[in-house]
Amino acid sequence: MFSIHTRQVFARATLPILILFAVALVLLGLVRRPVVDGARLQATDILAPAYQALVLPQAKLRDWLVDLRGATDLARENSRLRDENRALRHWYDVAVALAAENGRLKNSLHWIPESIPQYVTGRVTRDDGGPYSRAVLLDVGSGHQVHMGDVALDSSGLLGRVTEVGPHTVRVLLINDDASRIPVTLAASHGDAIMAGDDTDTPRLIYYPQDHHPIEGERVETRGQSAMPAGLPIGTVHYLAPNRPVVMPDADLRRLDIVRVFDYGDDGGQAPDAPGRVKIRRPPSEPALPGGLSFPKLPGMSEPLGKGGQ
Amino acid sequence: MVAENSTPHLHSAVEPKQTLRRRLDMFVRAAMPSLFIILVAVLLSAPFGIPGQAELQFGIAMCTVWFWAFSRPRSMPALAVFVCGLVLELFSFGPPGAILLSLLVIYGVAHHWRYGLSRLGFVACWLIFSFLAALASFFQWALVCLHAFALLSPAPGLFQAALTIGIYPSLTALFVWGRRTFANPDQA
């Protein structure tokens, strides 16, 4: 078709032309990278089923190896589990004995049983527009019985307190917000302190007795004051620096999902009236009735007998 | 010692009949190096999680093009190199065009010096190839830096060059055997 000369010219020109194409591709990659990446992704997309088939034997082999390792470790695992089971059984017996003893002692001391708290569970939605930097909105549905000051917990510990109550949602102020101050008790040193949030993940401990410094690693619990019951787990003490104790919360405050709000009774910790002292009136936690009508509580009516200072 | 038509018993005056099957066989044997590169490109782009998969893709392609370009250029024409390079580009995620340009340049060098390279020993060929592979890896690293607008660590580029240089002897052994047997169109 072509003369020998033309074919020779073609043969000589092929490589330079192809190199020019390659340079053009390099430049295209520099100028319009998404075009190239799109083509690559499409190619990978087309081959995705083939990749799956290729990787399948590898995955199967890995599974077999894991199974095989599990099978060879079976005897050791079995003996470990047997030991663990024995220890657990021992602790179960101890727990049962202690529970019985506790019941007996409470009985003989005429212990007033604590009321079983009411609770609602809701899903957390992030709070964008609230007045706090660390607060969450909780969807509790309509017809809920949540009040201001109720305690929010997740499966591992205290999260915060309810600060505002809406028709469907409540706002929970987390313990690490700058505005949060919670009275706490240190479990080992028996000291009291205030846990103050500072917008970091670890709230600070302040106002602890100067002769009873918190001990590194001891448990921190709520103290039982103003609608907050005693003994709710919060976390452990940790010293970030000398004389700077903080609380490492048990609850994962960054990833909240399902939260329970407990109502321990609003007047649980309210002290009886002391003669000669002016009583500080707390703002009503219930929303005002429609029409601006509100019924002031009569002193003594809301106070159940024997539920005085804890 | 260009290896084309070097099998003595095929120099008979009686040529076998050019049936379709024979032509197809010849074509597949001639295209064996290119098919090898494409197969490697596709296989090594699968998510096996083997360390150095992308570098191995590049290294095997470089070795294959280099070897066949000087030992049997008919099995590795420029257009095949280009197509293989494009396929490699599709199934790799480095800077676009770098592998293709490297392959074409190494092909050009090997093809231009094929008579000289055929006369040289294995070690000399390996040394020249090593220099070119290092150069190509450096070029790729420079392109990555240009894409990122930052001076990145040259360690991946050095690893790629070392891997490419390291697998050359074993691949050469495979190719020398293949040139005599399964990739030899004269044996069709």
Tab-separated table of C-alpha atoms in Angstrom:
chain	number	residue	atom	x	y	z
A	1	MET	CA	0.000	0.000	0.000
A	2	PHE	CA	2.750	2.446	1.041
A	3	SER	CA	6.188	2.674	-0.444
A	4	ILE	CA	9.156	1.351	1.524
A	5	HIS	CA	10.320	4.897	2.116
A	6	THR	CA	6.962	5.984	3.585
A	7	ARG	CA	6.870	2.928	5.793
A	8	GLN	CA	10.361	3.692	7.068
A	9	VAL	CA	9.321	7.260	7.866
A	10	PHE	CA	6.296	5.900	9.724
A	11	ALA	CA	8.434	3.442	11.652
A	12	ARG	CA	10.853	6.168	12.650
A	13	ALA	CA	8.119	8.630	13.589
A	14	THR	CA	6.057	6.192	15.703
A	15	LEU	CA	8.116	6.390	18.867
A	16	PRO	CA	8.475	10.209	18.960
A	17	ILE	CA	4.731	10.601	18.363
A	18	LEU	CA	3.920	8.128	21.132
A	19	ILE	CA	6.334	9.936	23.473
A	20	LEU	CA	4.544	13.177	22.611
A	21	PHE	CA	1.251	11.505	23.570
A	22	ALA	CA	2.798	10.397	26.864
A	23	VAL	CA	4.030	13.937	27.565
A	24	ALA	CA	0.518	15.169	26.760
A	25	LEU	CA	-0.837	12.681	29.319
A	26	VAL	CA	1.634	13.958	31.917
A	27	LEU	CA	0.538	17.528	31.235
A	28	LEU	CA	-3.127	16.503	31.359
A	29	GLY	CA	-2.455	14.922	34.722
A	30	LEU	CA	-0.901	18.146	35.959
A	31	VAL	CA	-3.671	20.400	34.646
A	32	ARG	CA	-6.798	18.226	34.859
A	33	ARG	CA	-6.101	15.503	37.370
A	34	PRO	CA	-9.798	14.652	37.982
A	35	VAL	CA	-10.202	13.562	34.338
A	36	VAL	CA	-7.461	10.957	34.706
A	37	ASP	CA	-8.627	9.868	38.132
A	38	GLY	CA	-12.187	9.505	36.808
A	39	ALA	CA	-10.980	7.193	34.028
A	40	ARG	CA	-8.957	5.160	36.518
A	41	LEU	CA	-11.908	4.830	38.882
A	42	GLN	CA	-14.123	3.712	36.019
A	43	ALA	CA	-11.611	1.034	35.039
A	44	THR	CA	-11.379	-0.154	38.635
A	45	ASP	CA	-15.166	-0.125	38.843
A	46	ILE	CA	-15.482	-2.379	35.828
A	47	LEU	CA	-12.976	-4.809	37.299
A	48	ALA	CA	-14.455	-4.773	40.798
A	49	PRO	CA	-16.192	-8.201	40.498
A	50	ALA	CA	-12.977	-9.689	39.134
A	51	TYR	CA	-11.055	-8.230	42.064
A	52	GLN	CA	-13.518	-9.783	44.438
A	53	ALA	CA	-13.043	-13.168	42.806
A	54	LEU	CA	-9.252	-12.724	42.892
A	55	VAL	CA	-9.149	-11.781	46.547
A	56	LEU	CA	-11.645	-14.473	47.582
A	57	PRO	CA	-9.101	-17.322	47.890
A	58	GLN	CA	-6.834	-15.075	49.948
A	59	ALA	CA	-9.662	-14.137	52.299
A	60	LYS	CA	-10.742	-17.780	52.593
A	61	LEU	CA	-7.161	-18.824	53.346
A	62	ARG	CA	-6.887	-16.146	56.026
A	63	ASP	CA	-10.134	-17.365	57.596
A	64	TRP	CA	-8.855	-20.941	57.597
A	65	LEU	CA	-5.611	-19.850	59.201
A	66	VAL	CA	-7.481	-18.011	61.926
A	67	ASP	CA	-9.672	-21.087	62.482
A	68	LEU	CA	-6.614	-23.340	62.553
A	69	ARG	CA	-4.873	-21.105	65.071
A	70	GLY	CA	-8.042	-21.072	67.151
A	71	ALA	CA	-8.205	-24.867	67.024
A	72	THR	CA	-4.605	-25.281	68.135
A	73	ASP	CA	-5.155	-22.807	70.966
A	74	LEU	CA	-8.311	-24.597	72.038
A	75	ALA	CA	-6.807	-26.481	74.959
A	76	ARG	CA	-5.102	-23.395	76.405
A	77	GLU	CA	-8.197	-21.273	75.855
A	78	ASN	CA	-10.294	-23.935	77.565
A	79	SER	CA	-8.127	-24.046	80.667
A	80	ARG	CA	-8.046	-20.239	80.813
A	81	LEU	CA	-11.825	-20.097	80.580
A	82	ARG	CA	-12.151	-22.771	83.263
A	83	ASP	CA	-9.934	-20.728	85.603
A	84	GLU	CA	-11.878	-17.594	84.824
A	85	ASN	CA	-15.154	-19.406	85.405
A	86	ARG	CA	-13.927	-20.637	88.785
A	87	ALA	CA	-12.941	-17.094	89.767
A	88	LEU	CA	-16.265	-15.729	88.577
A	89	ARG	CA	-18.180	-18.357	90.516
A	90	HIS	CA	-16.224	-17.382	93.598
A	91	TRP	CA	-17.089	-13.723	93.083
A	92	TYR	CA	-20.705	-14.641	92.440
A	93	ASP	CA	-20.844	-16.409	95.803
A	94	VAL	CA	-19.190	-13.416	97.449
A	95	ALA	CA	-21.666	-11.039	95.800
A	96	VAL	CA	-24.672	-13.122	96.864
A	97	ALA	CA	-23.354	-13.331	100.428
A	98	LEU	CA	-22.678	-9.586	100.511
A	99	ALA	CA	-26.108	-8.763	99.089
A	100	ALA	CA	-27.756	-10.920	101.761
A	101	GLU	CA	-25.628	-9.341	104.476
A	102	ASN	CA	-26.369	-5.852	103.122
A	103	GLY	CA	-30.094	-6.607	103.167
A	104	ARG	CA	-29.889	-7.888	106.733
A	105	LEU	CA	-27.916	-4.861	107.933
A	106	LYS	CA	-30.250	-2.410	106.192
A	107	ASN	CA	-33.144	-4.210	107.760
A	108	SER	CA	-31.687	-3.964	111.233
A	109	LEU	CA	-30.785	-0.290	110.737
A	110	HIS	CA	-34.267	0.655	109.507
A	111	TRP	CA	-32.716	1.887	106.271
A	112	ILE	CA	-35.036	4.003	104.178
A	113	PRO	CA	-35.156	2.398	100.751
A	114	GLU	CA	-34.105	4.676	97.930
A	115	SER	CA	-36.830	5.436	95.448
A	116	ILE	CA	-36.460	3.777	92.091
A	117	PRO	CA	-35.770	6.531	89.626
A	118	GLN	CA	-37.920	7.080	86.570
A	119	TYR	CA	-36.018	7.316	83.343
A	120	VAL	CA	-36.455	7.977	79.667
A	121	THR	CA	-34.079	6.959	76.929
A	122	GLY	CA	-33.440	9.053	73.860
A	123	ARG	CA	-31.195	9.429	70.906
A	124	VAL	CA	-28.673	12.244	70.975
A	125	THR	CA	-28.763	14.982	68.401
A	126	ARG	CA	-25.988	17.543	68.338
A	127	ASP	CA	-26.697	20.930	69.793
A	128	ASP	CA	-25.624	23.681	67.437
A	129	GLY	CA	-27.502	26.712	68.562
A	130	GLY	CA	-27.528	26.416	72.315
A	131	PRO	CA	-25.840	28.700	74.809
A	132	TYR	CA	-23.249	26.062	75.770
A	133	SER	CA	-20.275	24.758	73.885
A	134	ARG	CA	-20.615	21.225	75.262
A	135	ALA	CA	-24.269	20.324	75.317
A	136	VAL	CA	-26.459	17.899	73.424
A	137	LEU	CA	-30.101	17.773	72.537
A	138	LEU	CA	-31.928	14.612	73.421
A	139	ASP	CA	-34.990	13.487	71.547
A	140	VAL	CA	-37.311	12.126	74.291
A	141	GLY	CA	-40.577	12.278	72.393
A	142	SER	CA	-43.765	14.034	73.346
A	143	GLY	CA	-45.424	13.488	76.718
A	144	HIS	CA	-42.181	12.986	78.598
A	145	GLN	CA	-41.737	13.606	82.318
A	146	VAL	CA	-38.253	15.084	82.229
A	147	HIS	CA	-37.533	18.017	84.528
A	148	MET	CA	-34.769	20.534	84.773
A	149	GLY	CA	-31.861	19.204	86.775
A	150	ASP	CA	-32.469	15.553	85.900
A	151	VAL	CA	-29.381	13.443	85.495
A	152	ALA	CA	-28.198	12.119	82.135
A	153	LEU	CA	-26.245	8.859	82.124
A	154	ASP	CA	-24.997	6.483	79.524
A	155	SER	CA	-24.023	2.862	80.088
A	156	SER	CA	-20.739	3.734	81.776
A	157	GLY	CA	-21.234	6.906	83.759
A	158	LEU	CA	-22.502	10.417	84.298
A	159	LEU	CA	-22.852	12.637	81.248
A	160	GLY	CA	-24.473	15.809	82.512
A	161	ARG	CA	-27.639	17.471	83.676
A	162	VAL	CA	-30.782	18.620	81.957
A	163	THR	CA	-30.792	22.404	81.679
A	164	GLU	CA	-33.724	23.118	79.399
A	165	VAL	CA	-36.869	21.163	78.686
A	166	GLY	CA	-38.778	21.495	75.441
A	167	PRO	CA	-41.947	19.777	74.206
A	168	HIS	CA	-40.036	16.961	72.438
A	169	THR	CA	-36.414	17.507	73.279
A	170	VAL	CA	-34.342	18.329	76.319
A	171	ARG	CA	-30.948	19.981	76.419
A	172	VAL	CA	-28.287	18.192	78.433
A	173	LEU	CA	-25.333	20.242	79.669
A	174	LEU	CA	-22.353	17.896	79.574
A	175	ILE	CA	-19.977	17.655	82.521
A	176	ASN	CA	-17.084	19.033	80.492
A	177	ASP	CA	-18.758	22.289	79.509
A	178	ASP	CA	-17.290	25.480	80.880
A	179	ALA	CA	-20.535	26.199	82.742
A	180	SER	CA	-20.809	22.831	84.465
A	181	ARG	CA	-20.017	22.572	88.203
A	182	ILE	CA	-20.863	19.289	89.895
A	183	PRO	CA	-20.236	18.380	93.536
A	184	VAL	CA	-18.339	15.125	93.734
A	185	THR	CA	-16.959	12.744	96.309
A	186	LEU	CA	-13.643	10.967	95.960
A	187	ALA	CA	-14.169	7.305	96.766
A	188	ALA	CA	-10.806	6.433	98.359
A	189	SER	CA	-9.760	9.625	100.113
A	190	HIS	CA	-13.353	10.497	101.083
A	191	GLY	CA	-12.750	14.121	100.189
A	192	ASP	CA	-15.293	16.383	98.562
A	193	ALA	CA	-14.557	18.506	95.537
A	194	ILE	CA	-16.210	20.345	92.723
A	195	MET	CA	-15.804	19.009	89.236
A	196	ALA	CA	-15.584	21.977	86.908
A	197	GLY	CA	-15.734	21.577	83.154
A	198	ASP	CA	-13.259	23.555	81.085
A	199	ASP	CA	-14.250	22.629	77.529
A	200	THR	CA	-11.611	19.919	77.366
A	201	ASP	CA	-12.290	16.200	77.561
A	202	THR	CA	-11.167	16.069	81.194
A	203	PRO	CA	-13.023	18.293	83.710
A	204	ARG	CA	-10.877	19.756	86.494
A	205	LEU	CA	-11.243	19.058	90.203
A	206	ILE	CA	-11.353	22.221	92.288
A	207	TYR	CA	-12.081	23.153	95.882
A	208	TYR	CA	-10.801	19.897	97.321
A	209	PRO	CA	-9.521	20.002	100.924
A	210	GLN	CA	-5.915	21.081	100.968
A	211	ASP	CA	-4.991	18.395	103.496
A	212	HIS	CA	-6.762	15.710	101.448
A	213	HIS	CA	-5.489	15.879	97.933
A	214	PRO	CA	-7.190	13.548	95.443
A	215	ILE	CA	-5.292	10.331	94.882
A	216	GLU	CA	-4.271	9.389	91.367
A	217	GLY	CA	-6.594	6.716	89.983
A	218	GLU	CA	-9.287	6.863	92.655
A	219	ARG	CA	-12.954	6.750	91.725
A	220	VAL	CA	-14.976	9.935	91.479
A	221	GLU	CA	-18.693	9.791	92.324
A	222	THR	CA	-21.470	12.298	92.663
A	223	ARG	CA	-21.977	13.697	96.142
A	224	GLY	CA	-25.737	13.823	96.383
A	225	GLN	CA	-26.826	17.410	96.404
A	226	SER	CA	-29.645	19.315	94.726
A	227	ALA	CA	-31.489	16.599	92.779
A	228	MET	CA	-28.266	14.730	92.122
A	229	PRO	CA	-28.205	11.389	93.956
A	230	ALA	CA	-25.047	10.172	95.639
A	231	GLY	CA	-22.798	7.502	94.250
A	232	LEU	CA	-23.277	7.852	90.508
A	233	PRO	CA	-20.017	6.857	88.814
A	234	ILE	CA	-18.258	9.678	86.982
A	235	GLY	CA	-14.690	8.598	86.368
A	236	THR	CA	-11.206	8.413	87.858
A	237	VAL	CA	-8.755	11.015	89.121
A	238	HIS	CA	-5.725	11.747	86.999
A	239	TYR	CA	-2.987	14.327	87.491
A	240	LEU	CA	-2.152	16.133	84.265
A	241	ALA	CA	0.500	18.099	86.131
A	242	PRO	CA	1.421	18.472	89.809
A	243	ASN	CA	-1.486	20.066	91.681
A	244	ARG	CA	-3.731	19.832	88.662
A	245	PRO	CA	-6.092	16.910	89.195
A	246	VAL	CA	-8.644	16.186	86.499
A	247	VAL	CA	-11.350	13.580	86.089
A	248	MET	CA	-11.081	11.057	83.293
A	249	PRO	CA	-14.785	10.458	82.617
A	250	ASP	CA	-16.001	6.891	82.222
A	251	ALA	CA	-18.529	7.989	79.629
A	252	ASP	CA	-17.262	8.652	76.150
A	253	LEU	CA	-18.358	12.256	75.870
A	254	ARG	CA	-17.224	12.599	72.262
A	255	ARG	CA	-19.359	9.811	70.873
A	256	LEU	CA	-22.737	9.922	72.516
A	257	ASP	CA	-25.510	7.892	70.993
A	258	ILE	CA	-28.203	6.607	73.329
A	259	VAL	CA	-28.579	8.494	76.593
A	260	ARG	CA	-30.864	7.875	79.565
A	261	VAL	CA	-32.243	10.717	81.648
A	262	PHE	CA	-33.055	9.752	85.238
A	263	ASP	CA	-35.501	11.566	87.431
A	264	TYR	CA	-34.393	11.006	91.016
A	265	GLY	CA	-37.110	13.228	92.401
A	266	ASP	CA	-36.728	16.959	92.448
A	267	ASP	CA	-36.828	17.453	96.164
A	268	GLY	CA	-34.660	14.528	97.084
A	269	GLY	CA	-31.926	16.525	98.644
A	270	GLN	CA	-33.825	19.554	99.894
A	271	ALA	CA	-33.081	20.373	103.504
A	272	PRO	CA	-35.908	21.139	105.925
A	273	ASP	CA	-36.546	24.710	106.882
A	274	ALA	CA	-34.253	26.035	109.568
A	275	PRO	CA	-35.804	28.537	111.952
A	276	GLY	CA	-34.203	31.953	111.901
A	277	ARG	CA	-32.799	31.605	108.371
A	278	VAL	CA	-34.254	32.995	105.221
A	279	LYS	CA	-34.963	30.133	102.879
A	280	ILE	CA	-33.591	30.512	99.380
A	281	ARG	CA	-36.437	30.021	96.988
A	282	ARG	CA	-35.546	27.904	94.011
A	283	PRO	CA	-37.043	28.845	90.675
A	284	PRO	CA	-39.957	26.579	89.754
A	285	SER	CA	-38.739	23.729	87.577
A	286	GLU	CA	-42.196	22.965	86.194
A	287	PRO	CA	-43.274	25.075	83.248
A	288	ALA	CA	-45.840	27.681	84.193
A	289	LEU	CA	-49.424	26.705	83.615
A	290	PRO	CA	-51.195	28.316	80.679
A	291	GLY	CA	-52.692	31.617	81.564
A	292	GLY	CA	-49.849	32.590	83.822
A	293	LEU	CA	-51.310	30.663	86.755
A	294	SER	CA	-48.813	28.990	89.018
A	295	PHE	CA	-49.307	27.354	92.350
A	296	PRO	CA	-46.616	28.042	94.877
A	297	LYS	CA	-45.568	25.015	96.851
A	298	LEU	CA	-46.466	25.068	100.483
A	299	PRO	CA	-43.511	24.368	102.723
A	300	GLY	CA	-43.728	20.946	104.230
A	301	MET	CA	-46.206	19.575	101.671
A	302	SER	CA	-43.694	18.457	99.140
A	303	GLU	CA	-41.323	17.093	101.752
A	304	PRO	CA	-41.951	13.416	102.388
A	305	LEU	CA	-41.291	12.354	105.933
A	306	GLY	CA	-37.873	10.987	106.670
A	307	LYS	CA	-36.356	12.049	103.390
A	308	GLY	CA	-34.427	14.931	104.844
A	309	GLY	CA	-30.710	15.551	104.436
A	310	GLN	CA	-28.736	12.720	102.868
B	1	MET	CA	23.140	-12.368	18.616
B	2	VAL	CA	19.679	-11.107	17.954
B	3	ALA	CA	17.508	-14.057	18.713
B	4	GLU	CA	15.159	-13.798	15.786
B	5	ASN	CA	15.021	-16.885	13.567
B	6	SER	CA	17.850	-18.460	15.466
B	7	THR	CA	16.285	-21.882	15.850
B	8	PRO	CA	18.263	-23.942	13.283
B	9	HIS	CA	15.752	-26.683	12.472
B	10	LEU	CA	13.178	-24.123	11.314
B	11	HIS	CA	15.384	-22.889	8.474
B	12	SER	CA	14.139	-25.562	6.133
B	13	ALA	CA	12.921	-24.672	2.690
B	14	VAL	CA	9.530	-26.191	3.384
B	15	GLU	CA	7.503	-23.745	5.444
B	16	PRO	CA	4.456	-25.057	7.287
B	17	LYS	CA	1.120	-24.086	5.831
B	18	GLN	CA	-0.234	-20.734	7.098
B	19	THR	CA	-3.482	-21.942	8.604
B	20	LEU	CA	-5.608	-19.671	10.775
B	21	ARG	CA	-4.710	-21.671	13.849
B	22	ARG	CA	-0.997	-21.283	13.169
B	23	ARG	CA	-1.331	-17.571	12.577
B	24	LEU	CA	-3.253	-17.177	15.780
B	25	ASP	CA	-0.645	-19.221	17.625
B	26	MET	CA	2.133	-17.066	16.188
B	27	PHE	CA	0.309	-13.909	17.144
B	28	VAL	CA	-0.290	-15.036	20.714
B	29	ARG	CA	3.341	-16.092	21.083
B	30	ALA	CA	4.520	-12.756	19.725
B	31	ALA	CA	2.126	-10.863	21.958
B	32	MET	CA	3.164	-12.874	25.012
B	33	PRO	CA	5.315	-10.089	26.566
B	34	SER	CA	2.576	-7.479	26.160
B	35	LEU	CA	-0.049	-9.874	27.519
B	36	PHE	CA	2.267	-10.572	30.436
B	37	ILE	CA	2.498	-6.848	31.269
B	38	ILE	CA	-1.285	-6.389	31.023
B	39	LEU	CA	-1.942	-9.478	33.132
B	40	VAL	CA	0.506	-8.269	35.773
B	41	ALA	CA	-1.042	-4.776	35.695
B	42	VAL	CA	-4.542	-6.154	36.306
B	43	LEU	CA	-3.491	-8.791	38.848
B	44	LEU	CA	-1.362	-6.460	40.911
B	45	SER	CA	-4.069	-3.795	41.018
B	46	ALA	CA	-6.329	-6.199	42.952
B	47	PRO	CA	-6.507	-5.427	46.672
B	48	PHE	CA	-4.324	-8.312	47.899
B	49	GLY	CA	-2.633	-6.112	50.463
B	50	ILE	CA	0.849	-7.285	49.412
B	51	PRO	CA	3.432	-4.634	50.298
B	52	GLY	CA	5.012	-3.007	47.251
B	53	GLN	CA	2.266	-4.056	44.837
B	54	ALA	CA	2.290	-0.803	42.838
B	55	GLU	CA	6.078	-0.747	42.722
B	56	LEU	CA	6.109	-4.344	41.500
B	57	GLN	CA	3.668	-3.389	38.722
B	58	PHE	CA	6.074	-0.723	37.512
B	59	GLY	CA	9.169	-2.889	37.980
B	60	ILE	CA	7.848	-5.886	36.050
B	61	ALA	CA	6.670	-3.669	33.175
B	62	MET	CA	10.048	-1.934	32.980
B	63	CYS	CA	11.990	-5.243	32.983
B	64	THR	CA	9.710	-6.782	30.351
B	65	VAL	CA	9.890	-3.830	27.977
B	66	TRP	CA	13.642	-3.526	28.385
B	67	PHE	CA	14.355	-7.205	27.800
B	68	TRP	CA	12.076	-7.752	24.810
B	69	ALA	CA	12.902	-4.422	23.165
B	70	PHE	CA	16.501	-5.451	22.645
B	71	SER	CA	16.264	-9.224	22.495
B	72	ARG	CA	13.272	-9.592	20.168
B	73	PRO	CA	11.886	-6.216	19.017
B	74	ARG	CA	9.234	-7.911	16.855
B	75	SER	CA	7.545	-9.145	20.052
B	76	MET	CA	7.518	-5.671	21.549
B	77	PRO	CA	6.670	-2.955	18.995
B	78	ALA	CA	6.369	0.680	20.097
B	79	LEU	CA	2.593	0.608	19.766
B	80	ALA	CA	2.357	-2.415	22.097
B	81	VAL	CA	4.517	-0.579	24.641
B	82	PHE	CA	2.175	2.380	24.405
B	83	VAL	CA	-0.938	0.237	24.882
B	84	CYS	CA	0.658	-1.609	27.804
B	85	GLY	CA	1.646	1.721	29.333
B	86	LEU	CA	-1.900	3.020	28.980
B	87	VAL	CA	-3.303	-0.091	30.676
B	88	LEU	CA	-0.753	0.315	33.470
B	89	GLU	CA	-1.745	3.959	33.823
B	90	LEU	CA	-5.393	2.926	34.122
B	91	PHE	CA	-4.698	0.402	36.855
B	92	SER	CA	-2.240	2.395	38.929
B	93	PHE	CA	-2.705	5.517	41.001
B	94	GLY	CA	0.582	7.362	40.598
B	95	PRO	CA	1.051	10.643	38.767
B	96	PRO	CA	-0.588	10.290	35.324
B	97	GLY	CA	1.709	9.602	32.399
B	98	ALA	CA	4.839	8.878	34.410
B	99	ILE	CA	4.847	5.111	33.849
B	100	LEU	CA	3.888	5.481	30.185
B	101	LEU	CA	6.679	7.964	29.501
B	102	SER	CA	9.211	5.865	31.421
B	103	LEU	CA	8.270	2.761	29.445
B	104	LEU	CA	8.516	4.581	26.112
B	105	VAL	CA	11.885	6.102	26.995
B	106	ILE	CA	13.344	2.795	28.168
B	107	TYR	CA	11.927	1.178	25.038
B	108	GLY	CA	13.543	3.848	22.880
B	109	VAL	CA	16.943	3.345	24.511
B	110	ALA	CA	16.768	-0.453	24.333
B	111	HIS	CA	15.515	-0.453	20.753
B	112	HIS	CA	18.087	2.060	19.578
B	113	TRP	CA	20.994	0.194	21.187
B	114	ARG	CA	19.675	-3.307	20.582
B	115	TYR	CA	22.697	-4.517	18.596
B	116	GLY	CA	25.152	-3.142	21.163
B	117	LEU	CA	23.130	-4.471	24.087
B	118	SER	CA	22.893	-7.924	22.525
B	119	ARG	CA	26.674	-8.037	22.336
B	120	LEU	CA	27.083	-6.896	25.937
B	121	GLY	CA	26.978	-9.376	28.794
B	122	PHE	CA	24.135	-9.783	31.255
B	123	VAL	CA	25.787	-7.725	33.995
B	124	ALA	CA	26.449	-4.756	31.697
B	125	CYS	CA	22.812	-4.843	30.517
B	126	TRP	CA	21.675	-5.001	34.113
B	127	LEU	CA	23.834	-2.003	35.049
B	128	ILE	CA	22.468	0.147	32.229
B	129	PHE	CA	18.952	-0.958	33.090
B	130	SER	CA	19.587	-0.104	36.745
B	131	PHE	CA	20.631	3.408	35.811
B	132	LEU	CA	17.517	3.889	33.667
B	133	ALA	CA	15.208	2.416	36.309
B	134	ALA	CA	16.645	4.766	38.927
B	135	LEU	CA	16.205	7.662	36.527
B	136	ALA	CA	12.566	6.705	35.849
B	137	SER	CA	11.850	6.392	39.578
B	138	PHE	CA	13.438	9.762	40.190
B	139	PHE	CA	11.268	11.256	37.436
B	140	GLN	CA	8.173	9.727	39.000
B	141	TRP	CA	9.131	11.076	42.439
B	142	ALA	CA	9.699	14.541	40.958
B	143	LEU	CA	6.256	14.407	39.330
B	144	VAL	CA	4.624	13.359	42.623
B	145	CYS	CA	6.377	16.283	44.355
B	146	LEU	CA	5.152	18.614	41.616
B	147	HIS	CA	1.591	17.345	42.077
B	148	ALA	CA	1.792	17.826	45.841
B	149	PHE	CA	3.663	21.155	45.646
B	150	ALA	CA	5.959	19.898	48.384
B	151	LEU	CA	9.279	18.123	48.765
B	152	LEU	CA	8.199	14.599	49.675
B	153	SER	CA	10.332	11.791	51.039
B	154	PRO	CA	12.269	10.024	48.248
B	155	ALA	CA	12.046	6.687	50.113
B	156	PRO	CA	9.154	5.227	48.016
B	157	GLY	CA	10.992	6.142	44.813
B	158	LEU	CA	14.203	4.523	46.068
B	159	PHE	CA	12.241	1.423	47.094
B	160	GLN	CA	10.663	1.234	43.631
B	161	ALA	CA	14.049	1.582	41.928
B	162	ALA	CA	15.597	-1.068	44.189
B	163	LEU	CA	12.706	-3.465	43.589
B	164	THR	CA	12.867	-2.924	39.823
B	165	ILE	CA	16.619	-3.532	39.751
B	166	GLY	CA	16.289	-6.498	42.100
B	167	ILE	CA	13.690	-8.473	40.144
B	168	TYR	CA	15.491	-8.025	36.799
B	169	PRO	CA	17.715	-11.167	37.011
B	170	SER	CA	14.901	-13.561	37.881
B	171	LEU	CA	12.625	-12.067	35.220
B	172	THR	CA	15.453	-12.300	32.683
B	173	ALA	CA	15.800	-16.005	33.450
B	174	LEU	CA	12.060	-16.449	32.818
B	175	PHE	CA	12.189	-14.408	29.601
B	176	VAL	CA	15.259	-16.230	28.219
B	177	TRP	CA	13.424	-19.495	28.708
B	178	GLY	CA	10.230	-18.008	27.256
B	179	ARG	CA	12.078	-16.631	24.232
B	180	ARG	CA	13.119	-20.180	23.349
B	181	THR	CA	9.782	-21.838	24.134
B	182	PHE	CA	6.338	-20.390	24.776
B	183	ALA	CA	6.964	-16.889	23.456
B	184	ASN	CA	8.769	-17.973	20.333
B	185	PRO	CA	6.595	-17.387	17.227
B	186	ASP	CA	8.881	-19.628	15.156
B	187	GLN	CA	7.779	-22.629	17.145
B	188	ALA	CA	4.137	-22.131	16.276
